[in-house]
């Protein structure tokens, strides 16, 4: 019975953005490929071939571009619509293999599985084959008794071709496990970075192996219960519960850098309207309401001439996800916008979030738009027909937005836009 105890599998898509591009464009296979950040700023994803060229994460595109032709390097703008849809397809497929699934990020998910060592490894191979065959995405699977060890097992699977993309932590011999943990710096542990890493290093804890051998009580007293749990997880004791849905959102932020600076109040009115209604849609999707909205803008830190960073915090009359109220609140920033100043960025943040329906207002204070479900209606139409098909007021039907994010090298949105569907032709 002990052989069939609960195990955790971490399924992680390899080079997610690059793999998503290759899934619909096989000509990219084997070529160095980078996917760029907002406004085609820097490399956020690199294919193995691009890494071999020495290109690092975060390297500005303007520095790479002059040598792109010489290297045969291909660049793509971030195609968020495509990546989001492919992620949803991968997660839906993974849900068929376990009654418990925790979507951890756009390219990672934890699954609860049971079985003998051979059975769980076999399931990992089945999952890997199914995702490749049905979605066209390569994945690796790490299997262990804890989430933290499952991440290490996944890393081992990615870096050891002999494993075929699937690694069960306990199936590795103890010497190999210790060698891996001794070789990896403590910063490679889930949740350890920056100042925490420096504090651990100062105590002589520099590798994952050294952290796993640290006294849990000492770690709790000097650091935190969270880090103590990490130590126990590295020893094989599950401390991080399986969550069917990650909850506890404290805030939502909608912010972008502009491809072309904004210099006038009318332009800002449209931007803030769009962001406020995006916030309304996200709140409605997660059955949340907000009590406070903050709107902000800023010039570029590299602009020596103009310096302006206005912001405004607006307490809402009641918890709401109503797009009309949120838009009005966002427009409170407009009097602080200076005409002629080149603003490079703007955004809104909604905070003090609470579940919808928790607080019913008295009859005289009810919001007619919320009563009629205007927000959810706009969200349903947008999800079915596209984000640019409907909006309220200044965020309504529009075209040719000069301020919208620059994505000049974006591939088609193959799965979400009818006019960009891939076309198959017979030879």
Short mmCIF file of C-alpha atoms in Angstrom, two decimals:
data_model
loop_
_atom_site.label_atom_id
_atom_site.label_comp_id
_atom_site.label_asym_id
_atom_site.label_seq_id
_atom_site.Cartn_x
_atom_site.Cartn_y
_atom_site.Cartn_z
CA UNK A 1 0.00 0.00 0.00
CA UNK A 2 2.89 2.37 0.71
CA UNK A 3 3.93 2.13 -2.95
CA UNK A 4 0.54 3.55 -4.02
CA UNK A 5 0.61 6.65 -1.82
CA UNK A 6 -0.23 10.12 -3.08
CA UNK A 7 2.35 11.62 -5.44
CA UNK A 8 2.56 15.06 -7.05
CA UNK A 9 3.37 15.54 -10.71
CA UNK A 10 4.55 18.89 -12.02
CA UNK A 11 3.89 19.25 -15.75
CA UNK A 12 5.82 22.14 -17.30
CA UNK A 13 5.79 23.19 -20.96
CA UNK A 14 9.31 23.56 -22.36
CA UNK A 15 10.08 27.14 -23.52
CA UNK A 16 6.35 27.84 -23.58
CA UNK A 17 6.19 30.96 -25.76
CA UNK A 18 8.72 29.63 -28.26
CA UNK A 19 6.98 26.24 -28.38
CA UNK A 20 3.62 27.93 -28.99
CA UNK A 21 5.10 29.76 -31.97
CA UNK A 22 6.57 26.53 -33.37
CA UNK A 23 3.34 24.61 -32.93
CA UNK A 24 1.81 26.57 -35.83
CA UNK A 25 4.99 27.37 -37.75
CA UNK A 26 7.13 24.23 -38.17
CA UNK A 27 9.68 26.23 -40.17
CA UNK A 28 10.88 27.62 -36.82
CA UNK A 29 12.02 24.18 -35.61
CA UNK A 30 15.77 24.11 -35.09
CA UNK A 31 16.15 27.86 -35.60
CA UNK A 32 17.21 30.25 -32.85
CA UNK A 33 14.02 31.99 -31.73
CA UNK A 34 13.30 34.74 -29.20
CA UNK A 35 9.93 36.06 -28.07
CA UNK A 36 9.97 39.72 -27.07
CA UNK A 37 8.35 41.61 -24.21
CA UNK A 38 5.77 44.39 -24.47
CA UNK A 39 6.55 46.91 -27.21
CA UNK A 40 9.20 44.52 -28.56
CA UNK A 41 11.54 45.63 -25.80
CA UNK A 42 13.65 42.63 -24.77
CA UNK A 43 13.90 38.86 -25.02
CA UNK A 44 11.65 37.11 -22.49
CA UNK A 45 11.80 33.61 -23.98
CA UNK A 46 14.71 31.98 -25.80
CA UNK A 47 14.74 28.70 -27.63
CA UNK A 48 17.67 26.36 -26.83
CA UNK A 49 19.30 27.46 -30.08
CA UNK A 50 19.04 31.13 -29.03
CA UNK A 51 20.52 30.33 -25.63
CA UNK A 52 23.46 28.66 -27.40
CA UNK A 53 24.16 31.99 -29.11
CA UNK A 54 24.69 33.57 -25.70
CA UNK A 55 21.46 35.58 -25.71
CA UNK A 56 20.32 36.16 -22.13
CA UNK A 57 16.85 36.70 -20.73
CA UNK A 58 16.02 40.41 -20.67
CA UNK A 59 18.55 41.36 -23.35
CA UNK A 60 17.23 44.41 -25.26
CA UNK A 61 16.13 43.66 -28.81
CA UNK A 62 17.90 46.73 -30.22
CA UNK A 63 21.21 45.18 -29.13
CA UNK A 64 20.41 41.78 -30.66
CA UNK A 65 18.78 42.98 -33.88
CA UNK A 66 21.95 44.03 -35.77
CA UNK A 67 23.27 40.45 -35.64
CA UNK A 68 19.96 38.64 -36.10
CA UNK A 69 20.47 38.02 -39.83
CA UNK A 70 24.02 36.78 -39.29
CA UNK A 71 22.82 34.33 -36.62
CA UNK A 72 19.67 33.29 -38.48
CA UNK A 73 17.78 34.51 -35.42
CA UNK A 74 13.99 34.83 -35.63
CA UNK A 75 12.11 37.23 -33.34
CA UNK A 76 8.41 37.24 -32.54
CA UNK A 77 6.35 39.80 -30.66
CA UNK A 78 4.40 38.48 -27.69
CA UNK A 79 1.17 36.87 -28.92
CA UNK A 80 -0.78 36.79 -25.66
CA UNK A 81 -4.04 35.69 -27.26
CA UNK A 82 -2.39 32.62 -28.77
CA UNK A 83 -0.43 31.76 -25.62
CA UNK A 84 -3.48 32.08 -23.38
CA UNK A 85 -5.59 29.84 -25.59
CA UNK A 86 -2.90 27.17 -25.91
CA UNK A 87 -2.39 27.23 -22.14
CA UNK A 88 -6.12 26.67 -21.61
CA UNK A 89 -6.03 23.70 -23.98
CA UNK A 90 -3.05 22.17 -22.20
CA UNK A 91 -4.67 22.57 -18.78
CA UNK A 92 -7.98 21.13 -19.96
CA UNK A 93 -6.15 18.08 -21.29
CA UNK A 94 -4.18 17.63 -18.06
CA UNK A 95 -7.43 17.68 -16.09
CA UNK A 96 -8.42 14.42 -17.77
CA UNK A 97 -5.61 12.58 -16.00
CA UNK A 98 -6.28 13.59 -12.42
CA UNK A 99 -9.24 14.45 -10.22
CA UNK A 100 -7.06 17.20 -8.75
CA UNK A 101 -5.34 19.83 -10.85
CA UNK A 102 -3.70 23.06 -9.69
CA UNK A 103 -2.86 25.48 -12.49
CA UNK A 104 0.22 27.21 -11.11
CA UNK A 105 1.09 29.45 -14.06
CA UNK A 106 0.49 29.78 -17.79
CA UNK A 107 2.86 26.87 -18.47
CA UNK A 108 2.88 24.84 -15.23
CA UNK A 109 0.38 22.67 -13.37
CA UNK A 110 0.49 20.29 -10.41
CA UNK A 111 -1.48 17.04 -10.56
CA UNK A 112 -2.28 14.67 -7.73
CA UNK A 113 -1.61 11.07 -8.82
CA UNK A 114 -1.44 7.64 -7.19
CA UNK A 115 0.12 4.34 -8.16
CA UNK A 116 3.22 2.22 -8.00
CA UNK A 117 6.52 3.74 -9.20
CA UNK A 118 6.09 2.13 -12.62
CA UNK A 119 2.47 3.27 -12.87
CA UNK A 120 3.13 6.94 -12.08
CA UNK A 121 6.09 7.08 -14.46
CA UNK A 122 3.93 5.44 -17.11
CA UNK A 123 1.23 8.04 -16.51
CA UNK A 124 3.83 10.78 -16.88
CA UNK A 125 4.84 9.40 -20.27
CA UNK A 126 1.20 9.13 -21.31
CA UNK A 127 0.59 12.76 -20.36
CA UNK A 128 3.69 13.89 -22.22
CA UNK A 129 2.65 12.05 -25.39
CA UNK A 130 -0.96 13.29 -25.18
CA UNK A 131 0.01 16.97 -24.83
CA UNK A 132 2.46 16.70 -27.74
CA UNK A 133 -0.01 14.87 -29.97
CA UNK A 134 -3.16 16.88 -29.18
CA UNK A 135 -1.80 20.40 -28.57
CA UNK A 136 1.63 20.22 -30.18
CA UNK A 137 3.47 21.36 -27.05
CA UNK A 138 6.51 19.58 -25.54
CA UNK A 139 6.34 19.06 -21.78
CA UNK A 140 8.44 17.49 -19.04
CA UNK A 141 7.01 15.79 -15.98
CA UNK A 142 8.55 15.71 -12.51
CA UNK A 143 7.04 13.35 -9.94
CA UNK A 144 7.71 13.39 -6.19
CA UNK A 145 6.12 13.29 -2.76
CA UNK A 146 6.14 17.10 -2.43
CA UNK A 147 5.67 20.10 -4.70
CA UNK A 148 9.20 21.37 -4.05
CA UNK A 149 10.78 18.03 -4.95
CA UNK A 150 8.48 17.71 -7.99
CA UNK A 151 9.98 20.96 -9.29
CA UNK A 152 13.49 19.57 -8.85
CA UNK A 153 12.47 16.34 -10.57
CA UNK A 154 11.04 18.34 -13.46
CA UNK A 155 14.32 20.23 -13.80
CA UNK A 156 16.20 16.93 -13.86
CA UNK A 157 13.86 15.60 -16.58
CA UNK A 158 14.52 18.67 -18.75
CA UNK A 159 18.29 18.41 -18.50
CA UNK A 160 18.69 14.66 -18.93
CA UNK A 161 17.54 13.40 -22.35
CA UNK A 162 18.01 9.78 -21.22
CA UNK A 163 14.94 10.16 -18.96
CA UNK A 164 12.65 10.84 -21.90
CA UNK A 165 11.12 13.92 -20.29
CA UNK A 166 9.79 12.14 -17.18
CA UNK A 167 11.53 11.87 -13.81
CA UNK A 168 10.31 10.35 -10.56
CA UNK A 169 12.44 11.78 -7.76
CA UNK A 170 12.51 8.66 -5.60
CA UNK A 171 13.48 6.48 -8.57
CA UNK A 172 16.80 8.31 -8.82
CA UNK A 173 19.60 6.79 -6.77
CA UNK A 174 20.39 8.74 -3.57
CA UNK A 175 23.87 9.73 -4.78
CA UNK A 176 22.49 11.34 -7.94
CA UNK A 177 19.89 13.24 -5.93
CA UNK A 178 22.48 14.56 -3.52
CA UNK A 179 24.83 15.50 -6.35
CA UNK A 180 22.08 17.50 -8.06
CA UNK A 181 21.08 19.28 -4.83
CA UNK A 182 24.70 20.04 -3.99
CA UNK A 183 25.33 21.49 -7.45
CA UNK A 184 22.29 23.80 -7.50
CA UNK A 185 22.45 27.11 -5.60
CA UNK A 186 19.84 27.70 -2.95
CA UNK A 187 18.26 30.36 -5.20
CA UNK A 188 17.00 27.52 -7.41
CA UNK A 189 14.61 26.47 -4.66
CA UNK A 190 11.02 27.52 -5.16
CA UNK A 191 10.49 30.80 -3.27
CA UNK A 192 14.11 31.58 -2.39
CA UNK A 193 15.74 34.61 -4.04
CA UNK A 194 17.26 38.03 -3.49
CA UNK A 195 17.71 39.10 0.10
CA UNK A 196 16.66 35.72 1.49
CA UNK A 197 19.36 34.02 -0.58
CA UNK A 198 22.00 36.45 0.71
CA UNK A 199 20.96 35.84 4.32
CA UNK A 200 21.18 32.08 3.83
CA UNK A 201 24.59 32.40 2.14
CA UNK A 202 25.85 34.43 5.09
CA UNK A 203 25.00 31.46 7.32
CA UNK A 204 26.88 29.07 5.06
CA UNK A 205 23.77 27.70 3.35
CA UNK A 206 24.65 28.07 -0.31
CA UNK A 207 23.27 24.94 -1.99
CA UNK A 208 19.91 23.20 -1.97
CA UNK A 209 21.51 20.22 -0.22
CA UNK A 210 22.74 22.45 2.60
CA UNK A 211 19.26 23.95 2.98
CA UNK A 212 17.67 20.48 3.15
CA UNK A 213 20.05 19.56 5.99
CA UNK A 214 19.40 22.72 7.99
CA UNK A 215 17.60 22.48 11.35
CA UNK A 216 13.91 23.25 10.62
CA UNK A 217 13.37 24.84 14.03
CA UNK A 218 16.37 27.12 13.56
CA UNK A 219 15.10 28.06 10.07
CA UNK A 220 11.67 28.87 11.50
CA UNK A 221 13.12 31.03 14.28
CA UNK A 222 15.59 32.94 12.12
CA UNK A 223 13.53 33.20 8.95
CA UNK A 224 9.90 32.08 8.72
CA UNK A 225 7.47 29.20 8.91
CA UNK A 226 7.30 29.33 5.11
CA UNK A 227 11.01 28.58 4.72
CA UNK A 228 10.78 25.88 7.38
CA UNK A 229 8.11 24.19 5.27
CA UNK A 230 10.46 24.37 2.28
CA UNK A 231 13.14 22.56 4.29
CA UNK A 232 10.65 19.84 5.25
CA UNK A 233 9.45 19.55 1.65
CA UNK A 234 13.05 19.03 0.51
CA UNK A 235 13.20 16.15 3.00
CA UNK A 236 10.07 14.58 1.50
CA UNK A 237 7.44 15.78 4.00
CA UNK A 238 4.46 17.39 2.21
CA UNK A 239 3.75 20.83 3.67
CA UNK A 240 2.17 22.70 0.74
CA UNK A 241 -1.45 21.58 0.31
CA UNK A 242 -2.97 20.71 -3.02
CA UNK A 243 -5.23 23.56 -4.09
CA UNK A 244 -7.91 23.08 -6.72
CA UNK A 245 -8.02 26.83 -7.29
CA UNK A 246 -5.56 29.46 -6.24
CA UNK A 247 -7.48 32.14 -4.36
CA UNK A 248 -6.72 35.14 -2.21
CA UNK A 249 -6.26 37.87 -4.82
CA UNK A 250 -5.40 41.13 -3.07
CA UNK A 251 -5.33 43.40 -6.11
CA UNK A 252 -5.57 43.56 -9.88
CA UNK A 253 -3.33 45.81 -11.95
CA UNK A 254 -3.77 46.86 -15.58
CA UNK A 255 -0.77 48.78 -16.86
CA UNK A 256 1.15 49.06 -20.12
CA UNK A 257 3.92 51.10 -21.66
CA UNK A 258 2.76 52.92 -24.77
CA UNK A 259 4.24 52.30 -28.20
CA UNK A 260 3.80 56.04 -28.84
CA UNK A 261 3.81 58.51 -25.90
CA UNK A 262 0.49 60.15 -25.01
CA UNK A 263 0.40 63.92 -24.76
CA UNK A 264 -3.25 64.91 -24.34
CA UNK A 265 -6.20 64.43 -21.98
CA UNK A 266 -8.54 62.97 -24.66
CA UNK A 267 -6.01 60.19 -25.34
CA UNK A 268 -5.79 59.44 -21.63
CA UNK A 269 -9.57 59.40 -21.32
CA UNK A 270 -9.69 56.53 -23.80
CA UNK A 271 -6.78 54.65 -22.21
CA UNK A 272 -8.26 54.86 -18.72
CA UNK A 273 -11.68 53.81 -20.02
CA UNK A 274 -10.21 50.72 -21.68
CA UNK A 275 -8.23 49.72 -18.58
CA UNK A 276 -11.18 50.28 -16.24
CA UNK A 277 -13.40 48.06 -18.34
CA UNK A 278 -10.71 45.39 -18.52
CA UNK A 279 -10.62 45.50 -14.72
CA UNK A 280 -14.41 45.18 -14.61
CA UNK A 281 -14.27 42.12 -16.86
CA UNK A 282 -11.57 40.46 -14.75
CA UNK A 283 -13.46 41.14 -11.52
CA UNK A 284 -16.68 39.71 -12.95
CA UNK A 285 -14.83 36.62 -14.21
CA UNK A 286 -13.53 35.88 -10.70
CA UNK A 287 -16.77 36.89 -8.93
CA UNK A 288 -15.02 39.74 -7.12
CA UNK A 289 -15.80 43.37 -6.33
CA UNK A 290 -13.42 46.22 -5.52
CA UNK A 291 -13.75 49.01 -2.97
CA UNK A 292 -10.78 51.18 -4.06
CA UNK A 293 -9.40 52.19 -7.47
CA UNK A 294 -6.02 53.82 -8.03
CA UNK A 295 -5.13 55.39 -11.39
CA UNK A 296 -1.60 56.46 -12.30
CA UNK A 297 0.58 57.63 -15.19
CA UNK A 298 4.22 58.43 -15.73
CA UNK A 299 6.80 59.80 -18.10
CA UNK A 300 9.86 57.78 -19.09
CA UNK A 301 12.64 57.71 -16.52
CA UNK A 302 15.01 58.34 -19.45
CA UNK A 303 13.24 61.56 -20.44
CA UNK A 304 15.38 64.37 -18.99
CA UNK A 305 12.95 67.10 -20.02
CA UNK A 306 9.53 65.98 -18.72
CA UNK A 307 9.01 64.56 -15.26
CA UNK A 308 5.43 63.82 -14.29
CA UNK A 309 4.07 60.91 -12.25
CA UNK A 310 0.47 61.75 -11.29
CA UNK A 311 -1.72 59.30 -9.36
CA UNK A 312 -5.08 59.36 -7.65
CA UNK A 313 -6.75 56.97 -5.18
CA UNK A 314 -10.54 56.82 -5.35
CA UNK A 315 -12.63 55.07 -2.64
CA UNK A 316 -15.68 53.63 -4.38
CA UNK A 317 -19.14 54.24 -2.85
CA UNK A 318 -19.66 50.49 -2.50
CA UNK A 319 -17.86 47.26 -3.48
CA UNK A 320 -18.39 47.00 -7.22
CA UNK A 321 -17.30 45.49 -10.52
CA UNK A 322 -19.51 47.87 -12.52
CA UNK A 323 -17.62 49.18 -15.60
CA UNK A 324 -19.41 52.53 -15.46
CA UNK A 325 -18.41 53.26 -11.85
CA UNK A 326 -14.85 52.02 -12.39
CA UNK A 327 -14.46 54.16 -15.53
CA UNK A 328 -15.71 57.28 -13.75
CA UNK A 329 -13.30 56.62 -10.90
CA UNK A 330 -10.37 56.17 -13.31
CA UNK A 331 -11.19 59.50 -14.98
CA UNK A 332 -10.41 61.24 -11.68
CA UNK A 333 -6.79 61.18 -12.87
CA UNK A 334 -7.52 63.38 -15.91
CA UNK A 335 -7.20 66.80 -14.14
CA UNK A 336 -3.65 65.85 -13.16
CA UNK A 337 -2.55 65.12 -16.76
CA UNK A 338 -0.39 67.90 -18.24
CA UNK A 339 -1.06 68.62 -21.90
CA UNK A 340 2.06 68.38 -24.05
CA UNK A 341 3.98 66.18 -21.61
CA UNK A 342 5.02 62.85 -23.14
CA UNK A 343 3.62 60.12 -20.91
CA UNK A 344 5.12 56.68 -21.48
CA UNK A 345 2.92 54.60 -19.20
CA UNK A 346 -0.45 54.53 -17.45
CA UNK A 347 -2.51 52.06 -15.50
CA UNK A 348 -5.13 51.39 -12.89
CA UNK A 349 -5.15 49.17 -9.81
CA UNK A 350 -8.23 47.89 -7.96
CA UNK A 351 -7.79 46.86 -4.33
CA UNK A 352 -9.75 45.88 -1.22
CA UNK A 353 -11.27 43.00 -3.16
CA UNK A 354 -14.10 40.90 -1.77
CA UNK A 355 -16.46 38.20 -3.13
CA UNK A 356 -19.46 39.45 -5.09
CA UNK A 357 -22.73 39.54 -3.16
CA UNK A 358 -21.09 39.64 0.26
CA UNK A 359 -22.45 43.08 0.99
CA UNK A 360 -25.90 43.96 -0.34
CA UNK A 361 -26.54 47.75 -0.41
CA UNK A 362 -29.75 49.26 0.90
CA UNK A 363 -32.42 49.95 -1.71
CA UNK A 364 -31.69 53.70 -2.19
CA UNK A 365 -28.01 52.94 -2.86
CA UNK A 366 -28.32 50.13 -5.39
CA UNK A 367 -26.42 50.55 -8.65
CA UNK A 368 -28.72 50.20 -11.70
CA UNK A 369 -25.89 49.09 -14.01
CA UNK A 370 -24.89 46.31 -11.64
CA UNK A 371 -28.52 45.26 -11.16
CA UNK A 372 -28.87 44.86 -14.93
CA UNK A 373 -25.60 42.95 -15.26
CA UNK A 374 -23.99 45.39 -17.69
CA UNK A 375 -20.47 44.32 -16.77
CA UNK A 376 -20.98 40.56 -17.24
CA UNK A 377 -22.88 41.24 -20.49
CA UNK A 378 -19.98 43.26 -21.95
CA UNK A 379 -17.56 40.52 -20.85
CA UNK A 380 -19.65 37.75 -22.50
CA UNK A 381 -19.77 39.65 -25.80
CA UNK A 382 -16.05 40.42 -25.67
CA UNK A 383 -15.09 36.81 -24.97
CA UNK A 384 -17.27 35.54 -27.80
CA UNK A 385 -16.50 38.11 -30.49
CA UNK A 386 -13.18 39.68 -29.45
CA UNK A 387 -11.96 42.43 -27.14
CA UNK A 388 -12.31 45.22 -29.68
CA UNK A 389 -15.96 44.50 -30.58
CA UNK A 390 -17.68 46.34 -27.73
CA UNK A 391 -16.96 48.88 -25.03
CA UNK A 392 -18.66 51.63 -23.06
CA UNK A 393 -18.19 55.31 -23.82
CA UNK A 394 -14.64 56.22 -24.78
CA UNK A 395 -13.64 52.54 -24.66
CA UNK A 396 -16.19 51.66 -27.35
CA UNK A 397 -15.61 50.60 -30.95
CA UNK A 398 -12.31 51.97 -32.10
CA UNK A 399 -9.50 51.39 -34.56
CA UNK A 400 -5.96 52.51 -35.18
CA UNK A 401 -4.91 53.06 -31.57
CA UNK A 402 -1.52 54.76 -31.76
CA UNK A 403 -0.91 54.18 -28.04
CA UNK A 404 -1.61 50.46 -28.04
CA UNK A 405 1.26 48.08 -27.47
CA UNK A 406 3.70 47.71 -30.37
CA UNK A 407 3.82 44.14 -31.66
CA UNK A 408 5.22 44.54 -35.14
CA UNK A 409 6.52 40.96 -35.33
CA UNK A 410 3.45 39.21 -33.92
CA UNK A 411 2.48 35.92 -35.49
CA UNK A 412 -1.19 35.33 -36.36
CA UNK A 413 -3.60 34.60 -33.50
CA UNK A 414 -4.30 31.23 -35.03
CA UNK A 415 -6.88 29.94 -32.55
CA UNK A 416 -8.85 33.01 -31.46
CA UNK A 417 -9.48 35.15 -34.57
CA UNK A 418 -11.43 33.90 -37.58
CA UNK A 419 -9.47 36.00 -40.08
CA UNK A 420 -6.16 34.61 -38.75
CA UNK A 421 -6.96 30.90 -38.80
CA UNK A 422 -4.18 28.73 -40.23
CA UNK A 423 -4.76 27.48 -43.76
CA UNK A 424 -3.72 24.02 -44.92
CA UNK A 425 -2.95 23.60 -48.61
CA UNK A 426 -2.43 20.33 -50.48
CA UNK A 427 0.69 20.07 -52.61
#
